[in-house]
Rosetta silent file (secondary structure, phi, psi, omega in degrees, C-alpha in Angstrom):
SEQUENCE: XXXXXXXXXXXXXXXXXXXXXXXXXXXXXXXXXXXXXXXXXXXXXXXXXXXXXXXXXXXXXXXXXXXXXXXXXXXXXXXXX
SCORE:     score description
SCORE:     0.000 S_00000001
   1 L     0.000  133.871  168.424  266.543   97.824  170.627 S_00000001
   2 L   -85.823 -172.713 -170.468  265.306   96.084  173.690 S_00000001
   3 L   -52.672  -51.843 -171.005  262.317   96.189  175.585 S_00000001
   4 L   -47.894  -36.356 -174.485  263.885   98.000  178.158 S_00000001
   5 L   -78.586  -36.860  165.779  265.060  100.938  175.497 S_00000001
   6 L   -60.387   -7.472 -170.041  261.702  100.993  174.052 S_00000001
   7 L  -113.365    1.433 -171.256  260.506  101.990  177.773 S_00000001
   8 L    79.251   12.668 -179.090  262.796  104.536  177.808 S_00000001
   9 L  -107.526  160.848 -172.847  265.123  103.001  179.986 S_00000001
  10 E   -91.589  148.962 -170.968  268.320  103.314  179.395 S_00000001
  11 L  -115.792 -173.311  175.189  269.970  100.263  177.171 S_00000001
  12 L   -48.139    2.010 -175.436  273.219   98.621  176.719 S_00000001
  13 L   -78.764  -49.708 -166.507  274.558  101.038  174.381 S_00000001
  14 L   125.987  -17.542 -160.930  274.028  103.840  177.083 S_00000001
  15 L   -93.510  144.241  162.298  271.558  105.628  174.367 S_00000001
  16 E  -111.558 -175.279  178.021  267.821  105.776  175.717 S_00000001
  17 L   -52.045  -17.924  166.425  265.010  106.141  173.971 S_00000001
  18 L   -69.174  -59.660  173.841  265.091  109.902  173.459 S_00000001
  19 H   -34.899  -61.748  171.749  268.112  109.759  172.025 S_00000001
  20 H   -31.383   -8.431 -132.096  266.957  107.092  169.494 S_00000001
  21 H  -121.112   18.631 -140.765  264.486  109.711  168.297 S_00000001
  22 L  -108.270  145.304 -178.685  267.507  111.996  167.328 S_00000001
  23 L   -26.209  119.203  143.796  268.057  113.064  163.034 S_00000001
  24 E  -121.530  137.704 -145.178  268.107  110.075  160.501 S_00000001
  25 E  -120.547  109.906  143.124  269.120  111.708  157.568 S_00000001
  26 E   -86.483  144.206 -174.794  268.381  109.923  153.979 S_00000001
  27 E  -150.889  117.046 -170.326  270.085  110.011  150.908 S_00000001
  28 E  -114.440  148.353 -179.299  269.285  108.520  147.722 S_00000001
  29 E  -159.613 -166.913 -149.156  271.450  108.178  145.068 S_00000001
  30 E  -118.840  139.904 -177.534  272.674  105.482  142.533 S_00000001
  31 L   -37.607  152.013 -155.043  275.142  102.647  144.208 S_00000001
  32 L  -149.378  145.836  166.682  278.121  104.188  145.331 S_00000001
  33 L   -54.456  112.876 -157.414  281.175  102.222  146.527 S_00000001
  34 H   -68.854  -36.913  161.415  280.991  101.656  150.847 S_00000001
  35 H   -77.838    3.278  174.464  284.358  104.328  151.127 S_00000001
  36 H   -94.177  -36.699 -170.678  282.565  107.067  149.586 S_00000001
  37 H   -52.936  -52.324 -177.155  279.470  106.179  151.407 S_00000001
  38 H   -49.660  -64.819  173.716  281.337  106.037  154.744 S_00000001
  39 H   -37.548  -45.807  167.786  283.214  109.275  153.973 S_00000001
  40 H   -70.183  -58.984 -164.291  279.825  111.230  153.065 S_00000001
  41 H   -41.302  -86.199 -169.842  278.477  109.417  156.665 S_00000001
  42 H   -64.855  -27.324  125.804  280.987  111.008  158.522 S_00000001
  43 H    14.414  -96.895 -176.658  280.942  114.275  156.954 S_00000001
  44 H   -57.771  -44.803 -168.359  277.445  114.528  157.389 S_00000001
  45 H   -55.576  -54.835 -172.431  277.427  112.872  161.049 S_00000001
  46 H   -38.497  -55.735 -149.387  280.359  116.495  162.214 S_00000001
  47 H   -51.537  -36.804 -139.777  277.940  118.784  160.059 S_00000001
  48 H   -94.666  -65.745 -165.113  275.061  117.270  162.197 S_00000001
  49 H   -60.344  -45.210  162.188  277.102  117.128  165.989 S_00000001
  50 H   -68.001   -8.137 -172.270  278.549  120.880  165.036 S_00000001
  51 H  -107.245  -63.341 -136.760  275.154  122.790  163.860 S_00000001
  52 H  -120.488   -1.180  167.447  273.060  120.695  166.452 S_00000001
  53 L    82.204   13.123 -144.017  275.173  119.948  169.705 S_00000001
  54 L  -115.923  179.355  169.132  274.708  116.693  169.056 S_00000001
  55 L  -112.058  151.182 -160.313  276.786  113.624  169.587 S_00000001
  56 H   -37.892  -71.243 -175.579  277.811  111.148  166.912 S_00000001
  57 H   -50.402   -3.459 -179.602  275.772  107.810  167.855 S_00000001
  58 H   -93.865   -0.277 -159.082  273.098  109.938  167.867 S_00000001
  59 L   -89.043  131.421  178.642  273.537  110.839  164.122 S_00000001
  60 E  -135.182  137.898  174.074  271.575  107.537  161.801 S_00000001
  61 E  -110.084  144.336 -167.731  272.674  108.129  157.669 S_00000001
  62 E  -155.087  105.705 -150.885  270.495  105.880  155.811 S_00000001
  63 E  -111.610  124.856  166.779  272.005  105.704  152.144 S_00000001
  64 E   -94.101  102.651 -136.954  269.068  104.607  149.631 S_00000001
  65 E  -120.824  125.103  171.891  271.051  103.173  146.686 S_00000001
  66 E  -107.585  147.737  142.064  269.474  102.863  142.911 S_00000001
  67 L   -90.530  140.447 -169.953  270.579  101.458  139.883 S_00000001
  68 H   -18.903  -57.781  174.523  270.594  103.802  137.023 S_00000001
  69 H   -17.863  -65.758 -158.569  267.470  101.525  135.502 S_00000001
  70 H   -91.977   44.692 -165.020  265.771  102.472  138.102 S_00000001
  71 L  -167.828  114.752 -174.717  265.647  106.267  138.039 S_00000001
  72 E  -101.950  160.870  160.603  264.366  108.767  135.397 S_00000001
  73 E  -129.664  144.151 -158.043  264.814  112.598  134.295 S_00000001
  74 L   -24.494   84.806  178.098  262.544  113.958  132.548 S_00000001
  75 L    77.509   -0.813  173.298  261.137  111.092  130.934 S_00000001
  76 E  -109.376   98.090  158.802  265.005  109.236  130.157 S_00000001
  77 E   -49.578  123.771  175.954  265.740  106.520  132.432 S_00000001
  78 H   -31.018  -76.957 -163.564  269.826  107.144  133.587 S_00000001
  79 H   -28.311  -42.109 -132.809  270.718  103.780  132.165 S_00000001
  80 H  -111.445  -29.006 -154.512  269.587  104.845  128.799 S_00000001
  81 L   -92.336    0.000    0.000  271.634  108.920  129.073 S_00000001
């Protein structure tokens, strides 16, 4: 973002800084193939612009991706189940 957006001006996108400040929604799960991700993305972005008025660019999905290794249940690493 540039200086300018950071001031609350509006930047080349069109989005100002208020906007920016708008749901980023994480979700972690174990690597997942970029058409599933995308598919859950948009999903989630309608769920978020129909419940909340809101408009798409304002919607940020932020997919936190593990491999099994690195993620236990009660005491059993995934890799290992």
């Amino acid at each position: 973002m540039s200086a300018a957006g950071r001031a609350g001006i509006d930047d080349p996108t069109g989005i100002t800084t208020k906007e920016y400040d708008m749901p980023v929604i994480h979700i972690e799960t174990f690597k997942a193939d970029d058409d599933k991700k995308e598919n859950l993305a948009a999903e989630i972005t309608k769920l978020f612009c129909d419940k909340m008025n809101l408009r798409p660019e304002q919607i940020h999905v932020v997919f936190d991706e593990y491999e099994p290794s690195n993620w236990a249940t009660g005491g059993k690493l995934w890799s290992r189940m």
